[in-house]
Amino acid sequence: MVILGAGPAGLVLANLLHANGVDCVVLERATRTHVQTRARAGFLAANTVRILERHGLAGGLHRHGRPHGSCEFRTEDGSFRLDYGGLGRGEQHTVYPQQELVSDLLARFLDAGGRIRFETEALAVLGADGQRPSVSVREADGRPRLWRARYVAGCDGRHGATRRSLPPGSVRRHHRDHGVSWLGVLAQAPPSLDAVGYALHRRGFAGHMARSPEVTRYYLQCEPGTAADAWSEERIWHELAVRMRAADHGPLHQGPILRRDVIDLRSDVLEPLRHGALLLAGDAASLISPSAAKGANLAVLEAELLADALIDDLTRGDSRALARYSAQCLTHIWRAQEFSHWMIQLLHDTSGPDDESPFQRRLRRARIESLRTSRTHQDWFAENYVGV
Ligand code: RFL
């Protein structure tokens, strides 16, 4: 079994297969240091925590993760809090940075004798429609090599070899560009409020999410096409203060900006998540905007489903679960996409300069008002916000 990519999807899959006696190797393009320091997600859903617990992979997040169940909306009509941990199914997030989770998964896999080749870039998956697919790679020393396996798991994210290797017409791609971009910054500064902050402002959306007691992620809606370094630190903090209405709610805790990325809010789903012996999981299978913090959670869920299916197939000769894998994941993926799409509509003014814009803006205000006042709406929100 060859697994492409050492992100959350590839490493959960690798740990589960290895623990069940399935011979596998992980091929990863980046260095170990890069993989262990890549800051991305931070909000783990309750189901993700249960999956990791089920397989003894939750030690680190139990020691260092923090429960989180509150978000605050700040709008021109005032602000309100939703303690979502006590709504819906009563589930909370665990805040645990993705790079910490990846480091735990990696250490566990290697300690158990798992094989991983860093700095090994998959170039193409070949012969996936046959019984013996192979992966052509460039090894760390630059030499080409071919890895053969019964199955290849494509867990190499949005820009990996998996997506490039799918023959035209083999898989359908459902795509949506939301026309919205965010400047995401990671600041060496304590969180400014004890909740996720969603600020809806006529200058654009601003978001606040704790990562640790010392590090906070902020998002600022920016013009599509903005370069990551286009805004000065001063402008970033000023814009955040204005949009988050610091004058009414208190100043933001500022600190050096550690990282910045421009994120174009795009969604896409490949269907089915399988082409013969090539099986897709995580961002390689579907991309979801970070507005609802679902990407890493879907990756872990899909990895567990794929591991169970492959273990049945490879150790018991039972391929029924593998046949169901794609449809099962797609149900979860579309549900998450629907909620993420709803969040995008809620957080941004996506209407253009046409006659219908004022109508759209009023709908958005009504939606927020419903969320502020209706317990039924709040329960629905909580269930979908934490659920994957
Ligand atoms: P990853 O983590 O991208 O890992 C893929 C791995 O494959 C390697 N790779 C290759 N290896 C070999 N050969 C090749 N040709 C290769 N090409 C690539 C890469 O080096 C990498 O190590 O995918 P995976 O495992 O599917 O995990 C997906 C998640 O990383 C992603 O969905 C989340 O980070 C999305 N996301 C969030 N998700 C959440 O659930 N909660 C959040 O709060 C959250 N916040 C975020 C996010 C993503 C963000 N960015 C930068 C896109 C915040 C941000 C800013």
Tab-separated table of C-alpha atoms and ligand atoms in Angstrom:
chain	number	residue	atom	x	y	z
A	1	MET	CA	0.000	0.000	0.000
A	2	VAL	CA	1.420	3.405	-0.963
A	3	ILE	CA	0.106	6.548	0.752
A	4	LEU	CA	0.852	9.890	-0.864
A	5	GLY	CA	1.171	12.769	1.599
A	6	ALA	CA	1.903	13.102	5.318
A	7	GLY	CA	-0.902	15.481	6.279
A	8	PRO	CA	-3.755	14.604	8.650
A	9	ALA	CA	-5.398	12.282	6.081
A	10	GLY	CA	-2.262	10.344	5.112
A	11	LEU	CA	-0.946	10.003	8.666
A	12	VAL	CA	-4.219	8.853	10.248
A	13	LEU	CA	-4.582	6.311	7.449
A	14	ALA	CA	-0.959	5.153	7.821
A	15	ASN	CA	-1.279	4.707	11.594
A	16	LEU	CA	-4.484	2.691	11.307
A	17	LEU	CA	-3.206	0.449	8.507
A	18	HIS	CA	0.125	-0.175	10.225
A	19	ALA	CA	-1.575	-1.005	13.543
A	20	ASN	CA	-3.675	-3.595	11.700
A	21	GLY	CA	-0.760	-5.278	9.986
A	22	VAL	CA	-1.176	-3.752	6.518
A	23	ASP	CA	2.208	-3.087	4.929
A	24	CYS	CA	2.348	0.543	3.826
A	25	VAL	CA	4.771	3.329	3.007
A	26	VAL	CA	4.104	7.087	3.109
A	27	LEU	CA	5.734	9.229	0.409
A	28	GLU	CA	5.978	12.897	1.350
A	29	ARG	CA	7.313	15.697	-0.832
A	30	ALA	CA	8.347	18.028	2.012
A	31	THR	CA	10.921	17.698	4.780
A	32	ARG	CA	9.899	16.439	8.202
A	33	THR	CA	10.467	19.902	9.689
A	34	HIS	CA	8.211	21.515	7.109
A	35	VAL	CA	5.420	19.029	7.721
A	36	GLN	CA	5.640	19.482	11.496
A	37	THR	CA	5.590	23.278	11.432
A	38	ARG	CA	2.944	24.007	8.770
A	39	ALA	CA	0.326	26.045	10.666
A	40	ARG	CA	-3.204	25.628	9.319
A	41	ALA	CA	-6.265	24.318	11.118
A	42	GLY	CA	-6.853	24.453	14.831
A	43	PHE	CA	-10.461	23.549	15.524
A	44	LEU	CA	-11.059	19.834	15.894
A	45	ALA	CA	-14.641	18.610	15.870
A	46	ALA	CA	-15.930	16.298	18.604
A	47	ASN	CA	-16.132	13.431	16.123
A	48	THR	CA	-12.494	13.955	15.095
A	49	VAL	CA	-11.473	13.692	18.746
A	50	ARG	CA	-13.531	10.483	19.105
A	51	ILE	CA	-11.834	8.955	16.054
A	52	LEU	CA	-8.378	9.810	17.372
A	53	GLU	CA	-9.301	8.471	20.823
A	54	ARG	CA	-10.624	5.226	19.331
A	55	HIS	CA	-7.212	4.515	17.859
A	56	GLY	CA	-5.047	5.742	20.735
A	57	LEU	CA	-3.944	8.842	18.801
A	58	ALA	CA	-5.345	11.516	21.112
A	59	GLY	CA	-2.617	11.675	23.793
A	60	GLY	CA	-1.214	15.049	22.697
A	61	LEU	CA	-4.556	16.735	22.220
A	62	HIS	CA	-5.749	15.539	25.627
A	63	ARG	CA	-2.629	16.998	27.229
A	64	HIS	CA	-2.495	20.291	25.344
A	65	GLY	CA	-5.819	20.829	23.531
A	66	ARG	CA	-8.406	23.172	25.006
A	67	PRO	CA	-12.181	22.747	24.819
A	68	HIS	CA	-13.941	25.575	23.016
A	69	GLY	CA	-17.661	26.182	22.651
A	70	SER	CA	-18.390	29.843	22.083
A	71	CYS	CA	-18.536	32.258	19.171
A	72	GLU	CA	-19.372	35.928	18.986
A	73	PHE	CA	-20.952	37.796	16.085
A	74	ARG	CA	-20.294	41.525	15.810
A	75	THR	CA	-22.507	43.392	13.381
A	76	GLU	CA	-23.708	46.908	12.729
A	77	ASP	CA	-26.843	46.056	14.736
A	78	GLY	CA	-24.884	44.999	17.814
A	79	SER	CA	-23.110	41.865	18.952
A	80	PHE	CA	-24.219	38.567	20.425
A	81	ARG	CA	-22.645	35.359	21.623
A	82	LEU	CA	-23.613	31.792	20.883
A	83	ASP	CA	-22.406	29.296	23.437
A	84	TYR	CA	-22.717	26.548	20.874
A	85	GLY	CA	-21.182	23.968	23.213
A	86	GLY	CA	-24.488	23.977	25.099
A	87	LEU	CA	-26.677	23.994	21.979
A	88	GLY	CA	-27.523	21.371	19.361
A	89	ARG	CA	-25.889	18.094	20.392
A	90	GLY	CA	-23.945	19.801	23.174
A	91	GLU	CA	-20.611	19.192	21.456
A	92	GLN	CA	-17.530	21.402	21.595
A	93	HIS	CA	-14.424	21.915	19.517
A	94	THR	CA	-10.965	21.112	20.808
A	95	VAL	CA	-8.450	23.779	19.903
A	96	TYR	CA	-5.250	21.998	18.957
A	97	PRO	CA	-3.023	23.318	16.176
A	98	GLN	CA	-2.856	21.081	13.112
A	99	GLN	CA	0.948	21.004	13.154
A	100	GLU	CA	0.853	19.574	16.693
A	101	LEU	CA	-1.568	16.872	15.611
A	102	VAL	CA	0.580	16.068	12.579
A	103	SER	CA	3.681	15.871	14.816
A	104	ASP	CA	1.874	13.445	17.172
A	105	LEU	CA	0.682	11.252	14.299
A	106	LEU	CA	4.127	11.206	12.749
A	107	ALA	CA	5.910	10.333	16.003
A	108	ARG	CA	3.427	7.569	16.705
A	109	PHE	CA	3.791	6.058	13.229
A	110	LEU	CA	7.588	6.112	13.317
A	111	ASP	CA	7.769	4.765	16.892
A	112	ALA	CA	5.587	1.836	15.805
A	113	GLY	CA	8.051	1.050	12.988
A	114	GLY	CA	6.106	2.735	10.162
A	115	ARG	CA	7.912	3.692	6.943
A	116	ILE	CA	7.875	7.228	5.611
A	117	ARG	CA	10.063	8.764	2.906
A	118	PHE	CA	10.397	12.533	3.226
A	119	GLU	CA	11.521	14.737	0.343
A	120	THR	CA	10.092	12.168	-2.043
A	121	GLU	CA	7.812	13.787	-4.566
A	122	ALA	CA	5.174	11.721	-6.324
A	123	LEU	CA	5.104	12.720	-9.983
A	124	ALA	CA	2.290	10.512	-11.270
A	125	VAL	CA	0.109	7.557	-10.370
A	126	LEU	CA	0.255	5.068	-13.213
A	127	GLY	CA	-1.975	2.118	-14.112
A	128	ALA	CA	-4.623	2.892	-11.495
A	129	ASP	CA	-7.266	1.080	-13.550
A	130	GLY	CA	-5.289	-2.166	-13.296
A	131	GLN	CA	-4.423	-4.584	-10.464
A	132	ARG	CA	-0.904	-3.292	-9.896
A	133	PRO	CA	-0.721	0.498	-9.926
A	134	SER	CA	2.556	2.307	-9.464
A	135	VAL	CA	3.737	5.724	-8.422
A	136	SER	CA	6.620	7.416	-10.172
A	137	VAL	CA	8.597	9.599	-7.795
A	138	ARG	CA	11.622	11.832	-7.537
A	139	GLU	CA	13.569	10.670	-4.495
A	140	ALA	CA	15.355	12.949	-2.032
A	141	ASP	CA	18.641	12.556	-3.965
A	142	GLY	CA	16.891	13.509	-7.222
A	143	ARG	CA	16.790	9.988	-8.657
A	144	PRO	CA	13.597	8.618	-10.217
A	145	ARG	CA	11.957	5.530	-8.763
A	146	LEU	CA	8.783	3.520	-9.239
A	147	TRP	CA	6.797	2.283	-6.227
A	148	ARG	CA	4.296	-0.511	-6.869
A	149	ALA	CA	1.351	-1.415	-4.658
A	150	ARG	CA	-2.054	-3.061	-4.645
A	151	TYR	CA	-3.673	0.305	-3.819
A	152	VAL	CA	-2.538	3.916	-3.782
A	153	ALA	CA	-4.117	6.343	-1.307
A	154	GLY	CA	-4.097	9.880	-2.684
A	155	CYS	CA	-3.780	12.039	0.452
A	156	ASP	CA	-1.484	14.630	-1.119
A	157	GLY	CA	-3.781	17.633	-0.831
A	158	ARG	CA	-5.014	20.178	-3.314
A	159	HIS	CA	-1.828	20.438	-5.402
A	160	GLY	CA	-0.682	16.833	-5.307
A	161	ALA	CA	0.034	14.210	-7.940
A	162	THR	CA	-3.283	12.439	-7.290
A	163	ARG	CA	-5.458	15.122	-8.854
A	164	ARG	CA	-3.068	15.470	-11.809
A	165	SER	CA	-3.069	11.733	-12.441
A	166	LEU	CA	-6.813	11.301	-12.847
A	167	PRO	CA	-7.531	10.666	-16.523
A	168	PRO	CA	-9.943	13.192	-18.068
A	169	GLY	CA	-13.530	12.056	-17.594
A	170	SER	CA	-12.686	9.462	-14.911
A	171	VAL	CA	-13.899	11.678	-12.085
A	172	ARG	CA	-16.334	14.573	-12.091
A	173	ARG	CA	-15.223	17.839	-10.485
A	174	HIS	CA	-17.896	20.041	-8.901
A	175	HIS	CA	-16.360	23.446	-8.416
A	176	ARG	CA	-17.378	26.793	-6.988
A	177	ASP	CA	-15.325	29.942	-6.679
A	178	HIS	CA	-17.039	32.110	-4.067
A	179	GLY	CA	-15.386	35.288	-5.337
A	180	VAL	CA	-14.158	36.113	-1.837
A	181	SER	CA	-10.576	36.188	-0.554
A	182	TRP	CA	-9.192	36.331	2.955
A	183	LEU	CA	-5.866	37.535	4.188
A	184	GLY	CA	-5.106	35.001	6.916
A	185	VAL	CA	-2.545	36.080	9.497
A	186	LEU	CA	-1.049	34.173	12.357
A	187	ALA	CA	-0.029	36.542	15.141
A	188	GLN	CA	2.275	35.957	18.083
A	189	ALA	CA	-0.329	37.423	20.395
A	190	PRO	CA	-2.794	36.033	22.931
A	191	PRO	CA	-6.423	35.741	21.806
A	192	SER	CA	-8.346	38.998	22.114
A	193	LEU	CA	-11.609	37.363	23.180
A	194	ASP	CA	-12.518	34.010	24.680
A	195	ALA	CA	-14.660	33.086	21.676
A	196	VAL	CA	-14.362	32.710	17.930
A	197	GLY	CA	-15.053	36.211	16.614
A	198	TYR	CA	-17.005	36.844	13.414
A	199	ALA	CA	-17.201	40.540	12.540
A	200	LEU	CA	-19.549	41.563	9.729
A	201	HIS	CA	-18.584	45.022	8.599
A	202	ARG	CA	-19.293	47.097	5.525
A	203	ARG	CA	-15.508	47.198	4.893
A	204	GLY	CA	-15.565	43.386	4.789
A	205	PHE	CA	-15.459	40.384	7.079
A	206	ALA	CA	-12.924	39.964	9.908
A	207	GLY	CA	-12.423	36.800	11.941
A	208	HIS	CA	-10.639	35.839	15.149
A	209	MET	CA	-9.724	32.299	16.209
A	210	ALA	CA	-7.507	31.278	19.101
A	211	ARG	CA	-4.742	28.820	18.334
A	212	SER	CA	-2.947	28.726	21.700
A	213	PRO	CA	-2.579	31.060	24.698
A	214	GLU	CA	0.232	32.796	22.744
A	215	VAL	CA	-0.882	32.565	19.115
A	216	THR	CA	-4.042	33.816	17.385
A	217	ARG	CA	-5.292	33.510	13.831
A	218	TYR	CA	-7.057	36.468	12.260
A	219	TYR	CA	-8.779	36.698	8.908
A	220	LEU	CA	-9.511	39.823	6.899
A	221	GLN	CA	-11.598	39.806	3.759
A	222	CYS	CA	-9.545	41.421	0.994
A	223	GLU	CA	-9.913	42.086	-2.721
A	224	PRO	CA	-9.381	38.904	-4.774
A	225	GLY	CA	-5.888	39.048	-6.274
A	226	THR	CA	-4.346	40.825	-3.240
A	227	ALA	CA	-0.753	39.720	-2.609
A	228	ALA	CA	-0.026	38.278	0.846
A	229	ASP	CA	2.556	40.984	1.574
A	230	ALA	CA	0.490	43.876	0.171
A	231	TRP	CA	-0.741	45.108	3.555
A	232	SER	CA	1.617	46.534	6.174
A	233	GLU	CA	1.349	45.181	9.731
A	234	GLU	CA	0.024	48.582	10.753
A	235	ARG	CA	-2.762	48.393	8.169
A	236	ILE	CA	-3.647	44.841	9.219
A	237	TRP	CA	-4.044	45.775	12.896
A	238	HIS	CA	-5.920	48.951	12.022
A	239	GLU	CA	-8.340	47.111	9.720
A	240	LEU	CA	-8.876	44.388	12.314
A	241	ALA	CA	-9.593	46.960	15.021
A	242	VAL	CA	-12.099	48.821	12.821
A	243	ARG	CA	-13.942	45.747	11.561
A	244	MET	CA	-13.963	44.006	14.942
A	245	ARG	CA	-15.237	47.236	16.491
A	246	ALA	CA	-12.448	47.434	19.045
A	247	ALA	CA	-13.695	50.888	20.038
A	248	ASP	CA	-16.833	49.255	21.517
A	249	HIS	CA	-15.412	45.910	22.619
A	250	GLY	CA	-11.877	46.701	23.770
A	251	PRO	CA	-8.527	46.697	21.972
A	252	LEU	CA	-7.054	43.669	20.256
A	253	HIS	CA	-3.920	42.055	21.632
A	254	GLN	CA	-1.295	42.800	19.032
A	255	GLY	CA	1.972	41.026	18.339
A	256	PRO	CA	4.390	40.161	15.533
A	257	ILE	CA	2.806	38.533	12.487
A	258	LEU	CA	4.335	35.097	12.092
A	259	ARG	CA	2.713	34.090	8.827
A	260	ARG	CA	0.318	35.416	6.247
A	261	ASP	CA	-1.518	33.703	3.404
A	262	VAL	CA	-4.155	34.832	0.963
A	263	ILE	CA	-6.914	32.250	0.845
A	264	ASP	CA	-9.357	32.343	-2.073
A	265	LEU	CA	-12.598	30.844	-0.856
A	266	ARG	CA	-13.184	27.977	-3.233
A	267	SER	CA	-14.971	24.699	-2.897
A	268	ASP	CA	-14.648	21.612	-4.966
A	269	VAL	CA	-15.632	18.021	-4.718
A	270	LEU	CA	-14.387	15.153	-6.850
A	271	GLU	CA	-16.902	12.433	-7.499
A	272	PRO	CA	-16.370	9.487	-7.066
A	273	LEU	CA	-13.416	9.449	-4.680
A	274	ARG	CA	-11.968	6.480	-6.456
A	275	HIS	CA	-10.433	5.689	-9.790
A	276	GLY	CA	-9.729	1.942	-9.825
A	277	ALA	CA	-6.932	1.324	-7.338
A	278	LEU	CA	-6.419	5.019	-6.590
A	279	LEU	CA	-8.423	6.159	-3.550
A	280	LEU	CA	-8.779	9.809	-2.600
A	281	ALA	CA	-9.029	11.311	0.889
A	282	GLY	CA	-8.729	14.743	2.499
A	283	ASP	CA	-8.056	17.858	0.424
A	284	ALA	CA	-7.168	15.652	-2.566
A	285	ALA	CA	-10.821	14.557	-2.558
A	286	SER	CA	-12.558	17.799	-1.697
A	287	LEU	CA	-11.687	21.361	-0.842
A	288	ILE	CA	-13.784	23.342	1.522
A	289	SER	CA	-13.409	26.975	2.473
A	290	PRO	CA	-12.003	27.537	5.977
A	291	SER	CA	-15.132	29.545	6.906
A	292	ALA	CA	-16.554	26.573	8.786
A	293	ALA	CA	-13.272	24.890	9.858
A	294	LYS	CA	-14.110	21.552	8.301
A	295	GLY	CA	-11.132	20.569	6.085
A	296	ALA	CA	-8.917	18.795	8.597
A	297	ASN	CA	-11.950	17.204	10.242
A	298	LEU	CA	-13.182	15.735	6.974
A	299	ALA	CA	-9.649	14.492	6.272
A	300	VAL	CA	-9.563	12.520	9.545
A	301	LEU	CA	-13.066	11.113	9.057
A	302	GLU	CA	-12.299	9.954	5.505
A	303	ALA	CA	-8.979	8.441	6.594
A	304	GLU	CA	-10.728	6.276	9.184
A	305	LEU	CA	-13.390	5.128	6.709
A	306	LEU	CA	-10.706	4.349	4.133
A	307	ALA	CA	-8.549	2.482	6.649
A	308	ASP	CA	-11.482	0.290	7.756
A	309	ALA	CA	-12.345	-0.473	4.131
A	310	LEU	CA	-8.750	-1.297	3.154
A	311	ILE	CA	-8.217	-3.489	6.223
A	312	ASP	CA	-11.347	-5.491	5.299
A	313	ASP	CA	-10.153	-5.814	1.721
A	314	LEU	CA	-6.479	-6.558	2.291
A	315	THR	CA	-6.662	-8.750	5.390
A	316	ARG	CA	-10.043	-10.473	4.958
A	317	GLY	CA	-10.628	-10.319	1.218
A	318	ASP	CA	-13.901	-8.459	1.813
A	319	SER	CA	-14.217	-5.525	-0.605
A	320	ARG	CA	-17.765	-4.422	0.280
A	321	ALA	CA	-16.690	-1.482	2.470
A	322	LEU	CA	-14.261	-0.312	-0.190
A	323	ALA	CA	-17.092	-0.323	-2.720
A	324	ARG	CA	-19.107	1.895	-0.360
A	325	TYR	CA	-16.217	4.210	0.577
A	326	SER	CA	-16.814	6.979	-1.947
A	327	ALA	CA	-20.584	7.267	-1.458
A	328	GLN	CA	-20.199	7.206	2.313
A	329	CYS	CA	-17.653	10.048	2.298
A	330	LEU	CA	-19.602	12.108	-0.198
A	331	THR	CA	-22.602	12.226	2.121
A	332	HIS	CA	-20.419	13.852	4.802
A	333	ILE	CA	-18.585	16.064	2.313
A	334	TRP	CA	-21.751	17.553	0.791
A	335	ARG	CA	-23.267	18.161	4.213
A	336	ALA	CA	-20.117	20.046	5.243
A	337	GLN	CA	-20.055	21.918	1.935
A	338	GLU	CA	-23.646	22.997	2.403
A	339	PHE	CA	-22.907	24.427	5.856
A	340	SER	CA	-19.707	26.090	4.697
A	341	HIS	CA	-21.618	27.676	1.815
A	342	TRP	CA	-24.220	28.957	4.263
A	343	MET	CA	-21.442	30.448	6.425
A	344	ILE	CA	-19.927	32.196	3.406
A	345	GLN	CA	-23.283	33.771	2.609
A	346	LEU	CA	-23.652	34.831	6.224
A	347	LEU	CA	-20.196	36.335	6.675
A	348	HIS	CA	-19.779	38.219	3.410
A	349	ASP	CA	-21.613	40.718	1.370
A	350	THR	CA	-21.301	38.852	-1.926
A	351	SER	CA	-23.879	40.938	-3.751
A	352	GLY	CA	-22.600	43.067	-6.624
A	353	PRO	CA	-23.361	46.714	-7.413
A	354	ASP	CA	-26.716	45.863	-8.952
A	355	ASP	CA	-30.333	46.598	-8.085
A	356	GLU	CA	-30.692	43.423	-6.053
A	357	SER	CA	-27.831	44.227	-3.660
A	358	PRO	CA	-29.908	46.053	-1.040
A	359	PHE	CA	-32.330	43.114	-1.093
A	360	GLN	CA	-29.447	40.648	-0.530
A	361	ARG	CA	-28.068	42.765	2.318
A	362	ARG	CA	-31.406	42.806	4.081
A	363	LEU	CA	-31.739	39.056	3.720
A	364	ARG	CA	-28.363	38.711	5.373
A	365	ARG	CA	-29.421	40.906	8.279
A	366	ALA	CA	-32.584	38.857	8.670
A	367	ARG	CA	-30.516	35.667	8.722
A	368	ILE	CA	-28.293	37.057	11.480
A	369	GLU	CA	-31.327	38.228	13.411
A	370	SER	CA	-32.836	34.760	13.172
A	371	LEU	CA	-29.599	33.272	14.485
A	372	ARG	CA	-29.582	35.767	17.355
A	373	THR	CA	-33.150	35.124	18.458
A	374	SER	CA	-34.285	31.657	17.394
A	375	ARG	CA	-33.261	28.737	19.602
A	376	THR	CA	-34.137	26.326	16.786
A	377	HIS	CA	-31.825	28.160	14.412
A	378	GLN	CA	-29.093	28.208	17.059
A	379	ASP	CA	-29.405	24.441	17.625
A	380	TRP	CA	-29.137	23.859	13.884
A	381	PHE	CA	-26.083	26.116	13.740
A	382	ALA	CA	-24.364	24.369	16.658
A	383	GLU	CA	-25.008	20.898	15.279
A	384	ASN	CA	-23.525	21.785	11.913
A	385	TYR	CA	-20.735	24.009	13.216
A	386	VAL	CA	-19.156	21.332	15.400
A	387	GLY	CA	-20.378	18.307	13.521
A	388	VAL	CA	-18.596	16.416	10.779
B	1	RFL	P1	-2.543	18.380	3.581
B	1	RFL	O1	-2.504	18.736	5.016
B	1	RFL	O2	-2.416	19.438	2.565
B	1	RFL	O3	-1.395	17.304	3.379
B	1	RFL	C1	-1.021	16.872	2.090
B	1	RFL	C2	0.437	16.429	2.154
B	1	RFL	O4	0.820	15.944	0.860
B	1	RFL	C3	2.117	16.445	0.534
B	1	RFL	N1	2.247	16.443	-0.930
B	1	RFL	C4	2.934	15.519	-1.608
B	1	RFL	N2	3.667	14.459	-1.208
B	1	RFL	C5	4.242	13.703	-2.153
B	1	RFL	N3	4.159	13.985	-3.501
B	1	RFL	C6	3.439	15.043	-3.939
B	1	RFL	N4	3.354	15.295	-5.248
B	1	RFL	C7	2.794	15.867	-2.978
B	1	RFL	N5	2.018	16.967	-3.069
B	1	RFL	C8	1.692	17.300	-1.824
B	1	RFL	C9	2.139	17.835	1.168
B	1	RFL	O5	3.482	18.283	1.369
B	1	RFL	C10	1.386	17.570	2.474
B	1	RFL	O6	2.257	17.181	3.509
B	1	RFL	O7	-3.858	17.576	3.207
B	1	RFL	P2	-4.837	16.623	4.100
B	1	RFL	O8	-4.055	15.570	4.829
B	1	RFL	O9	-5.896	16.216	3.180
B	1	RFL	O10	-5.408	17.592	5.243
B	1	RFL	C11	-6.251	18.652	4.892
B	1	RFL	C12	-6.053	19.813	5.857
B	1	RFL	O11	-4.671	20.140	5.923
B	1	RFL	C13	-6.879	21.046	5.437
B	1	RFL	O12	-8.157	20.657	5.003
B	1	RFL	C14	-7.052	22.038	6.598
B	1	RFL	O13	-5.826	22.584	6.983
B	1	RFL	C15	-8.044	23.145	6.210
B	1	RFL	N6	-8.126	24.190	7.252
B	1	RFL	C16	-8.872	23.993	8.385
B	1	RFL	N7	-9.505	22.796	8.573
B	1	RFL	C17	-10.187	22.563	9.732
B	1	RFL	O14	-10.753	21.461	9.877
B	1	RFL	N8	-10.259	23.502	10.740
B	1	RFL	C18	-9.650	24.734	10.622
B	1	RFL	O15	-9.704	25.533	11.568
B	1	RFL	C19	-8.928	25.012	9.404
B	1	RFL	N9	-8.279	26.174	9.235
B	1	RFL	C20	-7.421	25.387	7.087
B	1	RFL	C21	-7.507	26.365	8.111
B	1	RFL	C22	-6.625	25.624	5.955
B	1	RFL	C23	-5.954	26.806	5.815
B	1	RFL	N10	-5.164	26.989	4.637
B	1	RFL	C24	-3.858	27.530	4.637
B	1	RFL	C25	-5.595	26.401	3.390
B	1	RFL	C26	-6.828	27.560	7.985
B	1	RFL	C27	-6.058	27.799	6.830
B	1	RFL	C28	-5.348	29.123	6.745
